[in-house]
Coordinates of C-alpha atoms in Angstrom, one line a residue:
X481 CA 53.8 -122.0 33.6
X482 CA 52.2 -125.1 35.1
X483 CA 55.6 -126.0 36.4
X484 CA 55.8 -122.9 38.3
X485 CA 52.5 -123.5 39.8
X486 CA 53.0 -127.0 41.0
X487 CA 56.2 -125.8 42.6
X488 CA 54.4 -123.3 44.5
X489 CA 51.4 -125.5 45.3
X490 CA 54.0 -128.2 46.2
X491 CA 55.8 -125.7 48.8
X492 CA 52.5 -124.4 50.2
X493 CA 51.5 -128.0 51.0
X494 CA 54.7 -128.6 52.7
X495 CA 54.3 -125.5 54.8
X496 CA 50.4 -126.5 55.8
X497 CA 50.8 -130.6 56.1
X498 CA 52.3 -130.2 59.9
X499 CA 49.1 -128.2 60.6
X500 CA 47.1 -130.8 59.2
X501 CA 48.6 -133.6 61.1
X502 CA 48.2 -132.0 64.5
X503 CA 44.7 -131.6 63.6
X504 CA 44.2 -135.1 62.5
X505 CA 45.9 -136.4 65.8
X506 CA 43.8 -134.2 67.8
X507 CA 40.4 -134.9 66.2
X508 CA 38.2 -137.3 67.8
X509 CA 35.2 -138.1 65.0
X510 CA 32.6 -138.6 68.3
X511 CA 33.4 -135.6 69.9
X512 CA 30.2 -133.7 68.9
X513 CA 28.1 -136.8 69.3
X514 CA 29.4 -137.4 73.3
X515 CA 28.5 -133.9 74.2
X516 CA 25.0 -134.7 74.0
X517 CA 25.5 -138.5 74.6
X518 CA 27.2 -138.0 78.0
X519 CA 24.6 -136.1 79.3
X520 CA 21.9 -137.5 81.8
X521 CA 18.7 -138.3 80.1
X522 CA 16.8 -135.8 82.0
X523 CA 19.0 -133.2 80.5
X524 CA 19.1 -134.9 77.0
X525 CA 15.4 -134.4 76.9
X526 CA 15.7 -130.7 77.3
X527 CA 18.2 -130.4 74.6
X528 CA 17.8 -130.7 70.8
X529 CA 21.5 -131.7 69.5
X530 CA 22.8 -129.8 66.8
X531 CA 22.5 -132.7 64.6
X532 CA 21.3 -136.1 64.9
X533 CA 24.0 -138.7 66.5
X534 CA 25.4 -141.4 65.2
X535 CA 24.0 -143.5 67.7
X536 CA 20.6 -141.7 67.0
X537 CA 20.7 -142.3 63.3
X538 CA 21.6 -145.9 63.9
X539 CA 18.7 -146.5 66.1
X540 CA 16.4 -144.9 63.7
X541 CA 17.9 -147.2 61.0
X542 CA 16.9 -150.3 63.2
X543 CA 13.5 -149.3 63.8
X544 CA 12.5 -148.5 60.2
X545 CA 10.3 -151.5 59.1
X546 CA 11.6 -153.4 56.3
X547 CA 10.3 -156.1 53.7
X548 CA 12.1 -159.3 54.0
X549 CA 12.1 -162.5 51.6
X550 CA 9.4 -164.4 52.6
X551 CA 9.9 -168.3 53.9
X552 CA 8.8 -171.0 51.8
X553 CA 5.9 -172.8 53.3
X554 CA 7.1 -176.1 54.7
X555 CA 10.7 -175.1 54.9
X556 CA 12.5 -176.0 58.1
X557 CA 12.4 -173.6 61.1
X558 CA 15.9 -172.6 62.0
X559 CA 15.9 -169.7 65.2
X560 CA 18.5 -167.4 66.0
X561 CA 19.2 -166.6 69.5
X562 CA 17.3 -163.2 68.6
X563 CA 14.2 -165.3 67.9
X564 CA 14.5 -165.0 64.2
X565 CA 13.8 -167.5 61.7
X566 CA 16.8 -167.9 59.1
X567 CA 17.0 -170.2 56.0
X568 CA 20.2 -172.3 57.1
X569 CA 22.3 -173.4 60.0
X570 CA 24.9 -171.2 58.6
X571 CA 22.9 -167.9 58.4
X572 CA 21.9 -168.9 62.3
X573 CA 25.7 -169.2 63.1
X574 CA 26.1 -165.8 61.5
X575 CA 23.5 -164.3 63.0
X576 CA 24.3 -165.5 66.3
X577 CA 27.8 -164.3 65.9
X578 CA 26.9 -160.5 65.1
X579 CA 24.3 -160.5 67.9
X580 CA 27.0 -161.9 70.5
X581 CA 29.3 -158.6 69.3
X582 CA 26.3 -156.4 69.3
X583 CA 26.8 -155.7 65.8
X584 CA 23.2 -154.3 64.9
X585 CA 21.8 -156.1 61.4
X586 CA 18.8 -156.4 59.5
X587 CA 18.2 -160.0 58.0
X588 CA 17.2 -160.5 54.3
X589 CA 16.3 -156.8 54.1
X590 CA 14.9 -156.1 50.5
X591 CA 17.2 -154.0 48.5
X592 CA 16.7 -152.6 45.0
X593 CA 19.4 -152.6 42.9
X594 CA 17.7 -152.1 39.6
X595 CA 14.0 -150.9 39.5
X596 CA 12.3 -154.4 38.3
X597 CA 13.6 -157.1 40.5
X598 CA 14.6 -156.7 44.4
X599 CA 17.5 -159.0 45.8
X600 CA 17.5 -159.7 49.5
X601 CA 21.0 -159.7 51.3
X602 CA 21.4 -162.1 53.9
X603 CA 22.5 -159.3 56.2
X604 CA 22.4 -155.6 56.0
X605 CA 24.5 -153.4 58.2
X606 CA 25.1 -149.8 58.8
X607 CA 28.3 -148.5 58.8
X608 CA 28.9 -146.4 61.9
X609 CA 31.2 -143.9 60.5
X610 CA 29.8 -143.6 56.9
X611 CA 26.6 -144.4 58.1
X612 CA 26.2 -146.4 54.8
X613 CA 24.8 -149.8 54.4
X614 CA 26.7 -152.8 54.0
X615 CA 25.6 -156.2 52.5
X616 CA 27.0 -159.9 53.5
X617 CA 25.8 -162.7 51.5
X618 CA 26.5 -166.2 52.2
X619 CA 26.8 -168.8 49.6
X620 CA 26.5 -172.3 51.2
X621 CA 26.4 -174.7 48.3
X622 CA 29.4 -174.0 46.4
X623 CA 29.9 -177.2 45.2
X624 CA 26.7 -177.1 43.3
X625 CA 27.6 -175.8 39.8
X626 CA 24.1 -173.9 39.0
X627 CA 24.2 -172.4 42.6
X628 CA 27.7 -171.3 42.1
X629 CA 26.9 -169.8 38.9
X630 CA 23.9 -167.9 40.6
X631 CA 26.4 -166.8 43.5
X632 CA 28.9 -165.3 40.9
X633 CA 26.0 -163.8 38.5
X634 CA 24.7 -162.1 42.0
X635 CA 27.9 -160.8 42.8
X636 CA 28.1 -159.4 39.6
X637 CA 24.9 -157.8 40.0
X638 CA 26.0 -155.9 43.3
X639 CA 29.2 -154.7 41.3
X640 CA 27.1 -153.4 38.5
X641 CA 25.3 -151.2 41.0
X642 CA 28.7 -149.7 42.6
X643 CA 28.5 -152.4 45.4
X644 CA 32.3 -154.0 45.4
X645 CA 33.6 -156.9 47.2
X646 CA 35.7 -156.0 50.4
X647 CA 33.9 -152.5 50.2
X648 CA 30.4 -152.4 50.9
X649 CA 30.0 -156.3 50.0
X650 CA 31.0 -159.0 52.2
X651 CA 30.7 -162.8 51.3
X652 CA 31.1 -166.0 52.9
X653 CA 31.0 -169.6 51.0
X654 CA 30.9 -173.0 52.0
X655 CA 30.8 -176.5 50.4
X656 CA 29.9 -179.6 51.4
X657 CA 33.5 -180.2 52.4
X658 CA 34.4 -176.8 54.1
X659 CA 32.0 -175.6 56.4
X660 CA 31.2 -172.4 58.6
X661 CA 31.8 -173.0 62.4

């Protein structure tokens, strides 16, 4: 019985596949957003879009206030091109690179993976397609064994919360011999 079902299903899907391929070729993800965003600002003001555009959702995300990890008193001030104070020269390089590429981010935005203890990813981004947050951690002292072990534990903490390397978690590493440039 199941063999007959799967045979019919396979035939139906083979018949429908060209239709899905044509739809996929002609589909533009931003079509509905473009209908609104291509209007002059004065006309936009007169219209309520059917849904908030991705650009609008990104703007709201960027405007949301957030708690960042407080800097230790007496720490060296390293300032990005955007005027943010960051913890390291490498974080400045990354922040300036993101800024130059017009990649919006939040620096050390508090993230609750577990109820009891927040973490502060170095950078948080909003994926423009999925509208999910993506996190970037820079681990800069990898030749310090204790630091490297804490870095690996932090990666495990992300993964325990369903945030996997290469998906919604990105990392960069440095040591005393290998530098970010």
